[in-house]
Amino acid sequence: MASFPRTGEIAAQVKAVLERLGVSPERLSGPNAARSPLTGEVVAHWGALSGAAADLAEANPGADPTEAAIGRAHAAFLQWRSVPAPRRGELVRLLGEELRAAKVDLAALVTLEAGKIASEGAGEVQEMIDICDFATGLSRQLHGLTIVTERPDHRMMETWHPMGVVGVISAFNFPVAVWSWNAALALVCGNAVVWKPSEKTPLTALAVDAIFSRATARFGGVPEGLSTLLLGGREAGEALVDDPRVPVVSATGSTAMGRAVAPRIARRFGRAILELGGNNAAIVCPSADLDLTLRAVAFAAMGTAGQRCTSLRRLFVHESVYDALVPRLHQAYGSVPVGDPRELGTLVGPLIDENAYTAMQSALEDARAAGGLVSGGERLGAEDALDAYYVRPALVEMPFQADCVAAETFAPILYVIRYSNLDEAIGLNNAVPQGLASSIFTTDLREAERFLSATGSDCGIANVNIGPSGAEIGGAFGGEKETGGGREAGSDSWKAYMRRATNTINYGSTLPLAQGVTFEVG
Ligand code: NAD
């Protein structure tokens, strides 16, 4: 069993890591308190603006600072769009180098500020490095099609151009990786970026801002404001959402947030990349390898204390293997080490805050009322870390998919439901409003292919013999329905950060019109 951190020991560590990461002390003052979920204590302070945006506000007293920051980002874009893409890729390559150099400290800060266990903190920074590598290569591969035309001596082609300022709104649970998925692509595509991180994780954002500044200093000649950090709450996000100088807004967070921002962006015909809540399921078939399934389910459901958008929340187990799997799951849930995420051996760190704990308890109450058998879910370590919320992950055997199962509760709760045929299980997988990630555990080819087919999972991510969480950056990431439909990271996600122009070129001396239309004048 892991231990729990003692209140009072985190602030000094945060201060030391921020110093090593090069966050200047002026950025660490202001009216807002930054808390660590490890103990719930205040570990630093921050102001509404930071980095380039703060410098700008100082230079322009009286001007609206958010307005001015977006204005400067737009001006940066006007220059950056003309820099050749492979050269833009060089900036992102340097960012990747700086992230490699800062990996240990930034990962430690992710742990201190977001509560991830050490290996997941390191994994998050590795993901940033990976997307930088990907985007650097991409900077030489931004390409369009050449298409045959019906007209003689004509050629048709597609060209891709930068959009402008890309606004990034991010959630607390991936405090730095989400910025990098967006920023690395947006920058090589020729855009500027304004980032509004979660108000729960301002310190990691300040650290990334400092790391980016080191990359720009090495690159030389980067226009001021190319990447701007806007710290603040919902209002700062709303400023990005409503500003017509921000043609693309990539918003990651709850479905409630997406429901608020999507119509506002649509009202001005902006482009929204929405990465919202998930309610991810896995189906365990009769032929499943149960050892592998057990490990995959444990990581997907309990990892990151159930605070991943792709966390496994619903498990449909075939009746023929239910009694072989579920008791082993109970055993794993009862013994998983919960506690100080800095300690080697801890697998489950704290929830982000009290609200998360309250939401978890209320979901468990609803599950009990619907006939669920709840084990786990209790608070741990409260005598050491007074204002922190460590919980034993909860395993809930449900008689059916009740309303509380169909809602995303951002906490480690796994609902287990018995099924008897695959159609029924796929139906249950799809019978929720969200559509992010899903998995099937089977060694039967027909079942696996059925799950991946048009009549299978309706999610943006569908896996076989892998849990729904822990995606690689090479694939496009995102989901359907109330998850928002956006795609980020790999594959051709870059297209969302560019505008497509279709060009038709007449290299002849006559003017044949398409569809045989004639129009003779004179
Ligand atoms: P949240 O919705 O509370 O906040 C996310 C961000 O949106 C924050 O920066 C917040 O300040 C901002 N925001 C909130 N309301 C806004 C508004 N009206 N206008 C503009 N900005 C606004 O989410 P959270 O608690 O930080 O994160 C957890 C949620 O995020 C979960 O639902 C999780 O599934 C989801 N998530 C989704 C993905 C994905 O890729 N699909 C990734 C990570 C997290």
Coordinates of C-alpha atoms and ligand atoms in Angstrom, one line a residue:
M1 CA 0.0 0.0 0.0
A2 CA 1.3 3.4 -1.0
S3 CA 1.5 6.2 1.5
F4 CA -0.1 9.6 1.3
P5 CA 1.8 12.9 1.1
R6 CA 1.7 15.2 4.1
T7 CA 0.2 18.6 3.8
G8 CA 3.0 21.3 3.6
E9 CA 5.6 19.4 1.6
I10 CA 4.4 20.1 -2.0
A11 CA 4.9 23.9 -2.4
A12 CA 8.6 23.8 -2.0
Q13 CA 8.9 21.1 -4.6
V14 CA 6.7 23.0 -7.0
K15 CA 8.8 26.1 -6.6
A16 CA 12.0 24.2 -7.2
V17 CA 10.7 22.5 -10.4
L18 CA 9.3 25.8 -11.8
E19 CA 12.7 27.4 -11.2
R20 CA 14.5 24.6 -13.1
L21 CA 12.0 24.9 -15.9
G22 CA 12.7 28.6 -16.2
V23 CA 9.4 30.0 -15.2
S24 CA 10.2 33.6 -14.0
P25 CA 9.0 34.6 -10.6
E26 CA 7.0 37.6 -12.0
R27 CA 4.8 35.0 -13.7
L28 CA 4.1 33.5 -10.3
S29 CA 2.3 36.3 -8.7
G30 CA -1.3 37.4 -8.9
P31 CA -4.7 36.9 -7.2
N32 CA -5.3 33.3 -8.2
A33 CA -4.2 30.3 -6.1
A34 CA -2.8 27.2 -7.8
R35 CA -3.5 24.0 -5.7
S36 CA -1.9 20.6 -5.9
P37 CA -4.3 17.7 -5.7
L38 CA -1.7 15.7 -3.8
T39 CA -2.6 17.5 -0.6
G40 CA -5.0 20.2 -1.7
E41 CA -2.7 22.9 -0.5
V42 CA -2.0 26.2 -2.3
V43 CA 1.4 25.8 -4.0
A44 CA 1.8 29.0 -6.0
H45 CA -0.1 32.1 -7.3
W46 CA -0.7 33.3 -10.8
G47 CA -2.2 36.3 -12.7
A48 CA -4.6 36.3 -15.6
L49 CA -1.9 37.0 -18.2
S50 CA 1.4 35.4 -18.8
G51 CA 4.5 35.5 -21.0
A52 CA 4.0 37.5 -24.2
A53 CA 0.5 38.4 -23.3
A54 CA 1.6 40.0 -20.0
D55 CA 4.4 41.9 -21.7
L56 CA 1.9 43.2 -24.2
A57 CA -0.5 44.3 -21.4
E58 CA 2.4 46.1 -19.6
A59 CA 3.3 47.9 -22.9
N60 CA -0.3 48.9 -23.6
P61 CA -1.9 50.0 -20.3
G62 CA -5.7 50.5 -20.7
A63 CA -6.1 48.2 -23.7
D64 CA -8.1 45.0 -23.2
P65 CA -5.3 42.5 -22.7
T66 CA -7.0 39.5 -24.2
E67 CA -8.0 41.5 -27.3
A68 CA -4.5 42.8 -27.6
A69 CA -3.0 39.2 -27.2
I70 CA -5.3 37.9 -30.0
G71 CA -4.4 41.0 -32.1
R72 CA -0.7 40.3 -31.7
A73 CA -1.2 36.6 -32.5
H74 CA -3.0 37.6 -35.7
A75 CA -0.1 39.9 -36.6
A76 CA 2.3 37.0 -36.0
F77 CA 0.3 34.8 -38.2
L78 CA 0.5 37.3 -41.1
Q79 CA 4.3 36.9 -41.0
W80 CA 4.5 33.2 -40.1
R81 CA 2.2 32.0 -43.0
S82 CA 4.9 33.1 -45.5
V83 CA 7.7 31.1 -43.8
P84 CA 8.3 27.9 -45.8
A85 CA 6.6 25.0 -44.0
P86 CA 9.8 22.9 -43.6
R87 CA 11.4 26.0 -41.9
R88 CA 8.3 26.2 -39.7
G89 CA 9.0 22.5 -38.9
E90 CA 12.4 23.5 -37.7
L91 CA 10.8 25.5 -34.9
V92 CA 8.7 22.5 -33.8
R93 CA 11.8 20.3 -34.0
L94 CA 13.6 22.6 -31.6
L95 CA 10.5 22.6 -29.4
G96 CA 10.8 18.8 -29.3
E97 CA 14.5 19.1 -28.3
E98 CA 13.7 21.5 -25.5
L99 CA 10.9 19.2 -24.3
R100 CA 13.4 16.3 -24.3
A101 CA 15.7 18.4 -22.1
A102 CA 12.9 19.3 -19.8
K103 CA 11.1 16.0 -19.7
V104 CA 12.0 14.9 -16.2
D105 CA 11.0 18.3 -14.6
L106 CA 7.9 18.8 -16.7
A107 CA 6.7 15.3 -15.9
A108 CA 7.3 15.9 -12.2
L109 CA 5.2 19.1 -12.5
V110 CA 2.4 17.3 -14.2
T111 CA 2.4 14.9 -11.3
L112 CA 2.5 17.7 -8.7
E113 CA -0.2 19.8 -10.4
A114 CA -2.5 17.2 -12.0
G115 CA -1.8 14.2 -9.7
K116 CA -0.8 11.7 -12.4
I117 CA 1.5 8.9 -11.3
A118 CA 5.1 9.4 -12.3
S119 CA 5.1 7.1 -15.3
E120 CA 2.0 8.7 -16.7
G121 CA 3.4 12.2 -16.1
A122 CA 6.5 11.1 -18.1
G123 CA 4.2 9.5 -20.7
E124 CA 2.4 12.8 -21.2
V125 CA 5.6 14.7 -21.9
Q126 CA 6.7 11.8 -24.2
E127 CA 3.5 12.3 -26.1
M128 CA 4.4 16.0 -26.6
I129 CA 7.9 14.9 -27.9
D130 CA 6.3 12.4 -30.3
I131 CA 3.9 14.9 -31.8
C132 CA 6.8 17.3 -32.3
D133 CA 8.6 14.6 -34.3
F134 CA 5.5 13.8 -36.2
A135 CA 4.8 17.5 -37.0
T136 CA 8.4 18.1 -38.1
G137 CA 8.1 15.3 -40.7
L138 CA 4.7 16.6 -41.6
S139 CA 6.1 20.0 -42.4
R140 CA 7.6 18.4 -45.6
Q141 CA 4.5 16.5 -46.5
L142 CA 1.6 19.0 -46.5
H143 CA 0.2 18.1 -49.8
G144 CA -2.9 18.4 -52.1
L145 CA -4.2 16.4 -55.0
T146 CA -4.0 17.0 -58.7
I147 CA -7.3 16.1 -60.4
V148 CA -8.2 15.5 -64.0
T149 CA -10.6 17.9 -65.6
E150 CA -13.3 17.6 -68.3
R151 CA -11.9 20.6 -70.1
P152 CA -9.0 20.4 -72.6
D153 CA -5.7 22.1 -71.7
H154 CA -6.8 22.5 -68.1
R155 CA -5.4 21.3 -64.8
M156 CA -7.1 21.1 -61.5
M157 CA -5.4 20.9 -58.1
E158 CA -5.8 21.5 -54.4
T159 CA -3.6 23.8 -52.4
W160 CA -3.6 24.0 -48.6
H161 CA -3.1 27.3 -46.7
P162 CA -2.8 28.4 -43.1
M163 CA -6.0 29.5 -41.4
G164 CA -4.9 32.2 -39.0
V165 CA -5.0 32.1 -35.2
V166 CA -5.8 28.7 -33.7
G167 CA -7.4 29.0 -30.2
V168 CA -6.7 26.1 -28.0
I169 CA -8.9 25.5 -24.9
S170 CA -7.7 22.5 -22.8
A171 CA -8.8 20.4 -19.9
F172 CA -7.0 19.7 -16.6
N173 CA -6.5 16.0 -17.2
F174 CA -4.0 16.4 -20.1
P175 CA -2.6 19.7 -19.0
V176 CA 0.2 19.8 -21.5
A177 CA -0.2 17.1 -24.2
V178 CA -3.4 18.6 -25.6
W179 CA -1.7 21.9 -26.3
S180 CA 1.1 20.1 -28.1
W181 CA -1.2 18.0 -30.3
N182 CA -2.8 21.2 -31.5
A183 CA 0.2 23.6 -31.4
A184 CA 2.7 21.4 -33.2
L185 CA 0.3 20.8 -36.1
A186 CA -1.0 24.4 -36.1
L187 CA 2.5 25.9 -36.2
V188 CA 3.8 23.7 -39.1
C189 CA 0.6 24.5 -40.9
G190 CA 1.5 28.2 -40.7
N191 CA -0.9 29.4 -38.0
A192 CA -0.4 31.2 -34.7
V193 CA -1.7 29.7 -31.5
V194 CA -3.4 31.2 -28.4
W195 CA -3.8 28.8 -25.6
K196 CA -6.3 28.9 -22.7
P197 CA -5.3 26.0 -20.4
S198 CA -7.5 24.8 -17.6
E199 CA -7.6 27.1 -14.6
K200 CA -6.8 24.0 -12.5
T201 CA -3.4 23.5 -14.2
P202 CA -1.8 27.0 -14.8
L203 CA 1.6 26.0 -13.6
T204 CA 2.3 23.3 -16.2
A205 CA 1.1 25.8 -18.9
L206 CA 3.5 28.5 -17.6
A207 CA 6.3 25.9 -17.8
V208 CA 5.4 25.0 -21.4
D209 CA 5.4 28.7 -22.3
A210 CA 8.9 29.0 -20.9
I211 CA 10.0 25.9 -22.8
F212 CA 8.5 27.2 -26.0
S213 CA 10.4 30.5 -25.5
R214 CA 13.7 28.6 -25.4
A215 CA 12.8 27.0 -28.7
T216 CA 11.9 30.4 -30.3
A217 CA 15.2 32.0 -28.9
R218 CA 17.2 29.2 -30.6
F219 CA 15.2 29.5 -33.9
G220 CA 15.6 33.3 -34.1
G221 CA 13.2 35.7 -35.9
V222 CA 9.9 34.1 -34.6
P223 CA 7.2 36.8 -34.8
E224 CA 6.2 38.1 -31.3
G225 CA 3.0 36.4 -30.1
L226 CA 3.2 33.3 -32.4
S227 CA 2.3 31.2 -29.4
T228 CA 0.5 33.0 -26.6
L229 CA -0.7 31.8 -23.2
L230 CA -3.9 33.2 -21.9
L231 CA -4.4 32.1 -18.3
G232 CA -7.8 32.4 -16.8
G233 CA -11.2 30.7 -16.4
R234 CA -14.2 30.4 -18.6
E235 CA -14.2 34.1 -19.6
A236 CA -10.8 33.8 -21.2
G237 CA -12.0 30.8 -23.2
E238 CA -15.1 32.8 -24.2
A239 CA -12.9 35.6 -25.6
L240 CA -11.3 33.1 -28.0
V241 CA -14.6 31.5 -28.8
D242 CA -16.2 34.8 -29.8
D243 CA -13.3 36.5 -31.6
P244 CA -13.6 36.4 -35.4
R245 CA -9.8 36.7 -35.7
V246 CA -9.7 33.2 -34.3
P247 CA -10.9 31.1 -37.3
V248 CA -10.2 27.7 -35.6
V249 CA -11.0 26.9 -32.0
S250 CA -9.9 23.5 -30.7
A251 CA -11.8 22.9 -27.4
T252 CA -11.1 20.0 -25.1
G253 CA -13.2 19.4 -22.1
S254 CA -16.6 18.3 -20.9
T255 CA -19.7 18.0 -23.2
A256 CA -21.2 20.8 -21.2
M257 CA -18.4 23.1 -22.3
G258 CA -18.8 21.9 -25.9
R259 CA -22.5 22.6 -25.8
A260 CA -21.7 26.2 -24.6
V261 CA -19.0 26.9 -27.1
A262 CA -20.1 25.2 -30.3
P263 CA -23.1 27.4 -31.1
R264 CA -21.0 30.5 -30.3
I265 CA -18.3 29.5 -32.8
A266 CA -20.9 28.5 -35.3
R267 CA -22.7 31.8 -35.0
R268 CA -19.6 33.5 -36.5
F269 CA -19.0 30.6 -38.9
G270 CA -15.7 29.7 -37.2
R271 CA -14.3 26.2 -37.3
A272 CA -14.6 24.1 -34.1
I273 CA -12.5 21.0 -33.3
L274 CA -14.4 19.6 -30.3
E275 CA -12.8 16.9 -28.1
L276 CA -15.4 16.3 -25.4
G277 CA -16.5 13.8 -22.9
G278 CA -16.3 10.0 -23.4
N279 CA -18.1 7.1 -21.8
N280 CA -16.0 4.3 -23.0
A281 CA -16.9 0.6 -23.0
A282 CA -15.2 -2.8 -23.6
I283 CA -16.8 -6.1 -24.5
V284 CA -15.3 -9.3 -23.2
C285 CA -16.3 -12.2 -25.4
P286 CA -16.3 -15.9 -24.6
S287 CA -13.0 -16.5 -26.4
A288 CA -11.2 -13.6 -24.7
D289 CA -7.7 -14.1 -23.3
L290 CA -8.7 -13.3 -19.7
D291 CA -5.1 -12.6 -18.4
L292 CA -4.6 -10.0 -21.1
T293 CA -8.1 -8.6 -20.6
L294 CA -7.6 -8.3 -16.8
R295 CA -4.4 -6.2 -17.3
A296 CA -6.0 -4.1 -20.0
V297 CA -9.1 -3.4 -18.1
A298 CA -7.2 -2.5 -14.9
F299 CA -5.1 0.1 -16.7
A300 CA -7.9 1.5 -18.7
A301 CA -10.3 1.8 -15.8
M302 CA -8.1 2.7 -12.8
G303 CA -5.2 4.4 -14.6
T304 CA -5.0 8.2 -14.2
A305 CA -7.6 7.6 -11.4
G306 CA -10.3 7.2 -14.0
Q307 CA -9.6 10.8 -15.2
R308 CA -8.9 10.2 -18.9
C309 CA -11.4 11.1 -21.5
T310 CA -10.8 7.5 -22.8
S311 CA -11.0 5.8 -19.3
L312 CA -12.9 2.6 -19.4
R313 CA -16.2 3.1 -17.6
R314 CA -18.5 0.3 -18.9
L315 CA -17.5 -3.4 -19.1
F316 CA -19.9 -5.9 -20.9
V317 CA -18.8 -9.4 -19.9
H318 CA -20.2 -12.5 -21.7
E319 CA -22.1 -14.7 -19.2
S320 CA -19.9 -17.6 -20.0
V321 CA -16.7 -15.9 -18.7
Y322 CA -18.3 -13.5 -16.1
D323 CA -17.5 -15.7 -13.1
A324 CA -14.0 -16.3 -14.4
L325 CA -13.2 -12.6 -14.8
V326 CA -15.2 -10.5 -12.4
P327 CA -13.8 -12.1 -9.1
R328 CA -10.3 -11.4 -10.4
L329 CA -11.3 -7.8 -11.1
H330 CA -12.5 -7.5 -7.5
Q331 CA -9.2 -8.8 -6.3
A332 CA -7.3 -6.2 -8.5
Y333 CA -9.5 -3.4 -7.4
G334 CA -9.1 -4.3 -3.7
S335 CA -5.3 -4.4 -3.9
V336 CA -4.4 -1.6 -6.3
P337 CA -1.9 0.8 -4.6
V338 CA -3.6 4.1 -4.1
G339 CA -1.6 7.1 -2.8
D340 CA 1.2 9.5 -3.4
P341 CA 1.6 9.6 -7.2
R342 CA 5.3 10.4 -6.8
E343 CA 6.0 7.1 -5.2
L344 CA 7.2 4.2 -7.4
G345 CA 4.6 1.5 -7.1
T346 CA 1.6 3.8 -6.7
L347 CA -0.9 3.1 -9.5
V348 CA -3.7 5.4 -8.6
G349 CA -3.1 9.0 -7.5
P350 CA -5.6 11.6 -6.3
L351 CA -8.8 13.0 -7.9
I352 CA -8.3 16.5 -9.0
D353 CA -10.5 18.1 -6.4
E354 CA -13.4 17.9 -4.0
N355 CA -16.0 18.4 -6.8
A356 CA -14.7 15.3 -8.5
Y357 CA -15.0 13.3 -5.3
T358 CA -18.6 14.6 -4.7
A359 CA -19.6 13.7 -8.3
M360 CA -18.2 10.2 -7.8
Q361 CA -20.1 9.6 -4.5
S362 CA -23.3 10.9 -6.1
A363 CA -22.9 8.5 -9.1
L364 CA -22.3 5.6 -6.7
E365 CA -25.5 6.5 -4.8
D366 CA -27.4 6.5 -8.1
A367 CA -25.9 3.2 -9.0
R368 CA -27.0 1.7 -5.7
A369 CA -30.5 3.1 -6.2
A370 CA -30.6 1.4 -9.6
G371 CA -29.7 -2.0 -8.0
G372 CA -25.9 -1.9 -8.5
L373 CA -23.6 -3.7 -6.1
V374 CA -20.8 -1.2 -5.3
S375 CA -17.4 -2.2 -4.0
G376 CA -14.7 0.4 -3.3
G377 CA -15.2 4.2 -3.8
E378 CA -14.3 5.1 -0.3
R379 CA -12.0 8.0 0.5
L380 CA -8.5 7.2 1.7
G381 CA -5.6 9.0 3.4
A382 CA -7.7 12.0 4.6
E383 CA -5.8 12.1 7.9
D384 CA -2.5 12.9 6.1
A385 CA -3.5 14.9 3.1
L386 CA -6.4 16.9 4.5
D387 CA -7.8 18.6 1.5
A388 CA -6.9 15.9 -1.0
Y389 CA -9.3 13.3 -2.5
Y390 CA -7.8 9.8 -2.8
V391 CA -10.3 7.1 -3.4
R392 CA -10.3 3.4 -3.9
P393 CA -11.5 2.8 -7.4
A394 CA -15.0 1.5 -7.5
L395 CA -16.3 -1.7 -9.2
V396 CA -20.0 -1.7 -9.6
E397 CA -21.9 -4.8 -10.8
M398 CA -25.0 -3.5 -12.5
P399 CA -28.1 -5.4 -13.5
F400 CA -28.6 -3.2 -16.5
Q401 CA -27.3 0.0 -18.2
A402 CA -29.0 2.5 -15.9
D403 CA -29.0 6.3 -16.5
C404 CA -26.0 6.8 -14.2
V405 CA -24.0 4.4 -16.4
A406 CA -24.9 6.3 -19.5
A407 CA -23.5 9.5 -18.1
E408 CA -19.7 10.3 -17.8
T409 CA -18.6 10.6 -14.2
F410 CA -14.9 11.7 -14.3
A411 CA -13.7 9.3 -11.6
P412 CA -12.6 5.7 -11.3
I413 CA -15.9 3.9 -11.5
L414 CA -16.2 0.8 -13.6
Y415 CA -19.7 -0.5 -14.2
V416 CA -19.8 -4.2 -15.1
I417 CA -22.8 -5.7 -16.9
R418 CA -23.4 -9.3 -18.0
Y419 CA -24.5 -10.0 -21.6
S420 CA -25.5 -13.0 -23.6
N421 CA -25.0 -12.2 -27.3
L422 CA -22.7 -9.9 -29.3
D423 CA -25.5 -7.9 -30.9
E424 CA -26.8 -7.1 -27.4
A425 CA -23.3 -6.0 -26.3
I426 CA -22.7 -3.8 -29.4
G427 CA -26.1 -2.3 -28.8
L428 CA -25.1 -1.5 -25.2
N429 CA -21.8 -0.1 -26.3
N430 CA -23.5 2.3 -28.7
A431 CA -26.5 3.2 -26.5
V432 CA -24.9 6.2 -24.8
P433 CA -24.7 9.8 -26.0
Q434 CA -20.9 9.8 -26.1
G435 CA -18.8 8.1 -28.8
L436 CA -15.1 8.3 -28.0
A437 CA -13.4 5.0 -27.4
S438 CA -14.3 1.3 -27.3
S439 CA -12.7 -2.1 -27.2
I440 CA -13.4 -5.7 -27.8
F441 CA -11.6 -8.6 -26.2
T442 CA -11.8 -11.7 -28.3
T443 CA -9.7 -14.2 -30.2
D444 CA -12.6 -14.8 -32.7
L445 CA -11.9 -13.1 -36.0
R446 CA -15.5 -12.8 -36.8
E447 CA -16.4 -11.0 -33.6
A448 CA -13.4 -8.7 -33.9
E449 CA -14.2 -7.7 -37.5
R450 CA -17.9 -7.3 -36.7
F451 CA -17.0 -4.9 -33.9
L452 CA -14.9 -2.8 -36.2
S453 CA -17.4 -2.8 -39.1
A454 CA -20.1 -0.3 -40.0
T455 CA -22.6 -2.3 -37.8
G456 CA -20.1 -2.4 -34.9
S457 CA -18.9 0.2 -32.5
D458 CA -20.0 3.8 -33.3
C459 CA -17.0 5.4 -31.6
G460 CA -14.1 7.3 -33.1
I461 CA -11.7 4.8 -31.5
A462 CA -12.4 1.0 -31.7
N463 CA -9.7 -1.4 -30.5
V464 CA -9.2 -5.1 -30.4
N465 CA -7.5 -6.7 -27.4
I466 CA -6.3 -3.3 -26.1
G467 CA -8.2 -1.1 -23.7
P468 CA -9.8 2.1 -24.9
S469 CA -7.3 4.4 -23.4
G470 CA -3.6 5.2 -24.1
A471 CA -3.8 6.2 -27.8
E472 CA -0.6 6.8 -29.9
I473 CA -0.2 10.1 -31.6
G474 CA 0.1 8.6 -35.1
G475 CA -3.6 8.0 -35.4
A476 CA -6.4 10.6 -35.6
F477 CA -7.8 11.1 -32.1
G478 CA -11.4 12.0 -31.3
G479 CA -14.9 10.7 -31.1
E480 CA -18.5 11.0 -32.4
K481 CA -21.9 12.1 -31.1
E482 CA -21.5 14.2 -27.9
T483 CA -17.8 13.7 -27.9
G484 CA -17.9 16.4 -30.6
G485 CA -16.6 14.9 -33.9
G486 CA -13.2 16.6 -33.8
R487 CA -10.0 14.8 -34.7
E488 CA -6.5 15.8 -33.5
A489 CA -2.9 14.5 -33.6
G490 CA -1.9 12.0 -36.4
S491 CA -3.2 10.7 -39.7
D492 CA -4.6 13.6 -41.8
S493 CA -5.8 15.7 -38.7
W494 CA -3.6 18.5 -40.0
K495 CA -6.3 19.4 -42.5
A496 CA -8.4 20.9 -39.8
Y497 CA -5.8 23.5 -39.3
M498 CA -5.6 24.6 -42.9
R499 CA -8.0 25.8 -45.6
R500 CA -8.3 24.0 -48.9
A501 CA -8.3 25.9 -52.2
T502 CA -9.4 24.2 -55.4
N503 CA -7.4 25.7 -58.3
T504 CA -8.3 25.3 -62.0
I505 CA -5.7 26.4 -64.5
N506 CA -6.4 27.0 -68.1
Y507 CA -3.1 26.7 -70.1
G508 CA -4.8 26.7 -73.5
S509 CA -6.1 29.7 -75.6
T510 CA -9.8 28.9 -75.7
L511 CA -12.4 29.1 -72.9
P512 CA -14.4 25.9 -72.8
L513 CA -16.9 26.0 -70.0
A514 CA -17.7 23.1 -67.7
Q515 CA -20.8 21.0 -68.2
G516 CA -20.9 22.1 -71.9
V517 CA -22.3 25.5 -71.1
T518 CA -22.0 28.1 -73.9
F519 CA -21.9 31.8 -73.3
E520 CA -20.7 33.8 -76.3
V521 CA -20.5 37.6 -76.0
G522 CA -19.8 40.3 -78.6
Ligands
NAD1 P1 -14.2 21.5 -18.4 O1 -15.2 21.4 -19.5 O2 -14.6 21.9 -17.0 O3 -13.1 22.6 -18.8 C1 -12.3 22.4 -20.0 C2 -11.8 23.8 -20.4 O4 -12.9 24.5 -21.0 C3 -11.2 24.6 -19.3 O5 -10.1 25.3 -19.8 C4 -12.3 25.6 -19.0 O6 -11.8 26.8 -18.5 C5 -12.9 25.8 -20.4 N1 -14.3 26.2 -20.4 C6 -15.3 25.8 -19.6 N2 -16.5 26.3 -20.0 C7 -16.2 27.2 -21.0 C8 -17.0 28.1 -21.8 N3 -18.3 28.2 -21.6 N4 -16.4 28.8 -22.8 C9 -15.1 28.6 -23.0 N5 -14.3 27.8 -22.2 C10 -14.8 27.1 -21.3 O7 -13.4 20.1 -18.4 P2 -12.3 19.5 -17.3 O8 -13.0 19.2 -16.0 O9 -11.1 20.4 -17.3 O10 -11.9 18.2 -18.1 C11 -12.6 17.0 -18.0 C12 -13.5 16.8 -19.2 O11 -12.7 16.9 -20.4 C13 -14.1 15.4 -19.3 O12 -15.4 15.5 -19.7 C14 -13.2 14.7 -20.3 O13 -13.8 13.6 -20.9 C15 -13.0 15.8 -21.3 N6 -11.8 15.5 -22.1 C16 -11.9 15.2 -23.4 C17 -10.8 14.9 -24.2 C18 -11.0 14.5 -25.6 O14 -10.0 14.5 -26.3 N7 -12.2 14.1 -26.0 C19 -9.5 15.0 -23.6 C20 -9.4 15.4 -22.3 C21 -10.5 15.7 -21.5

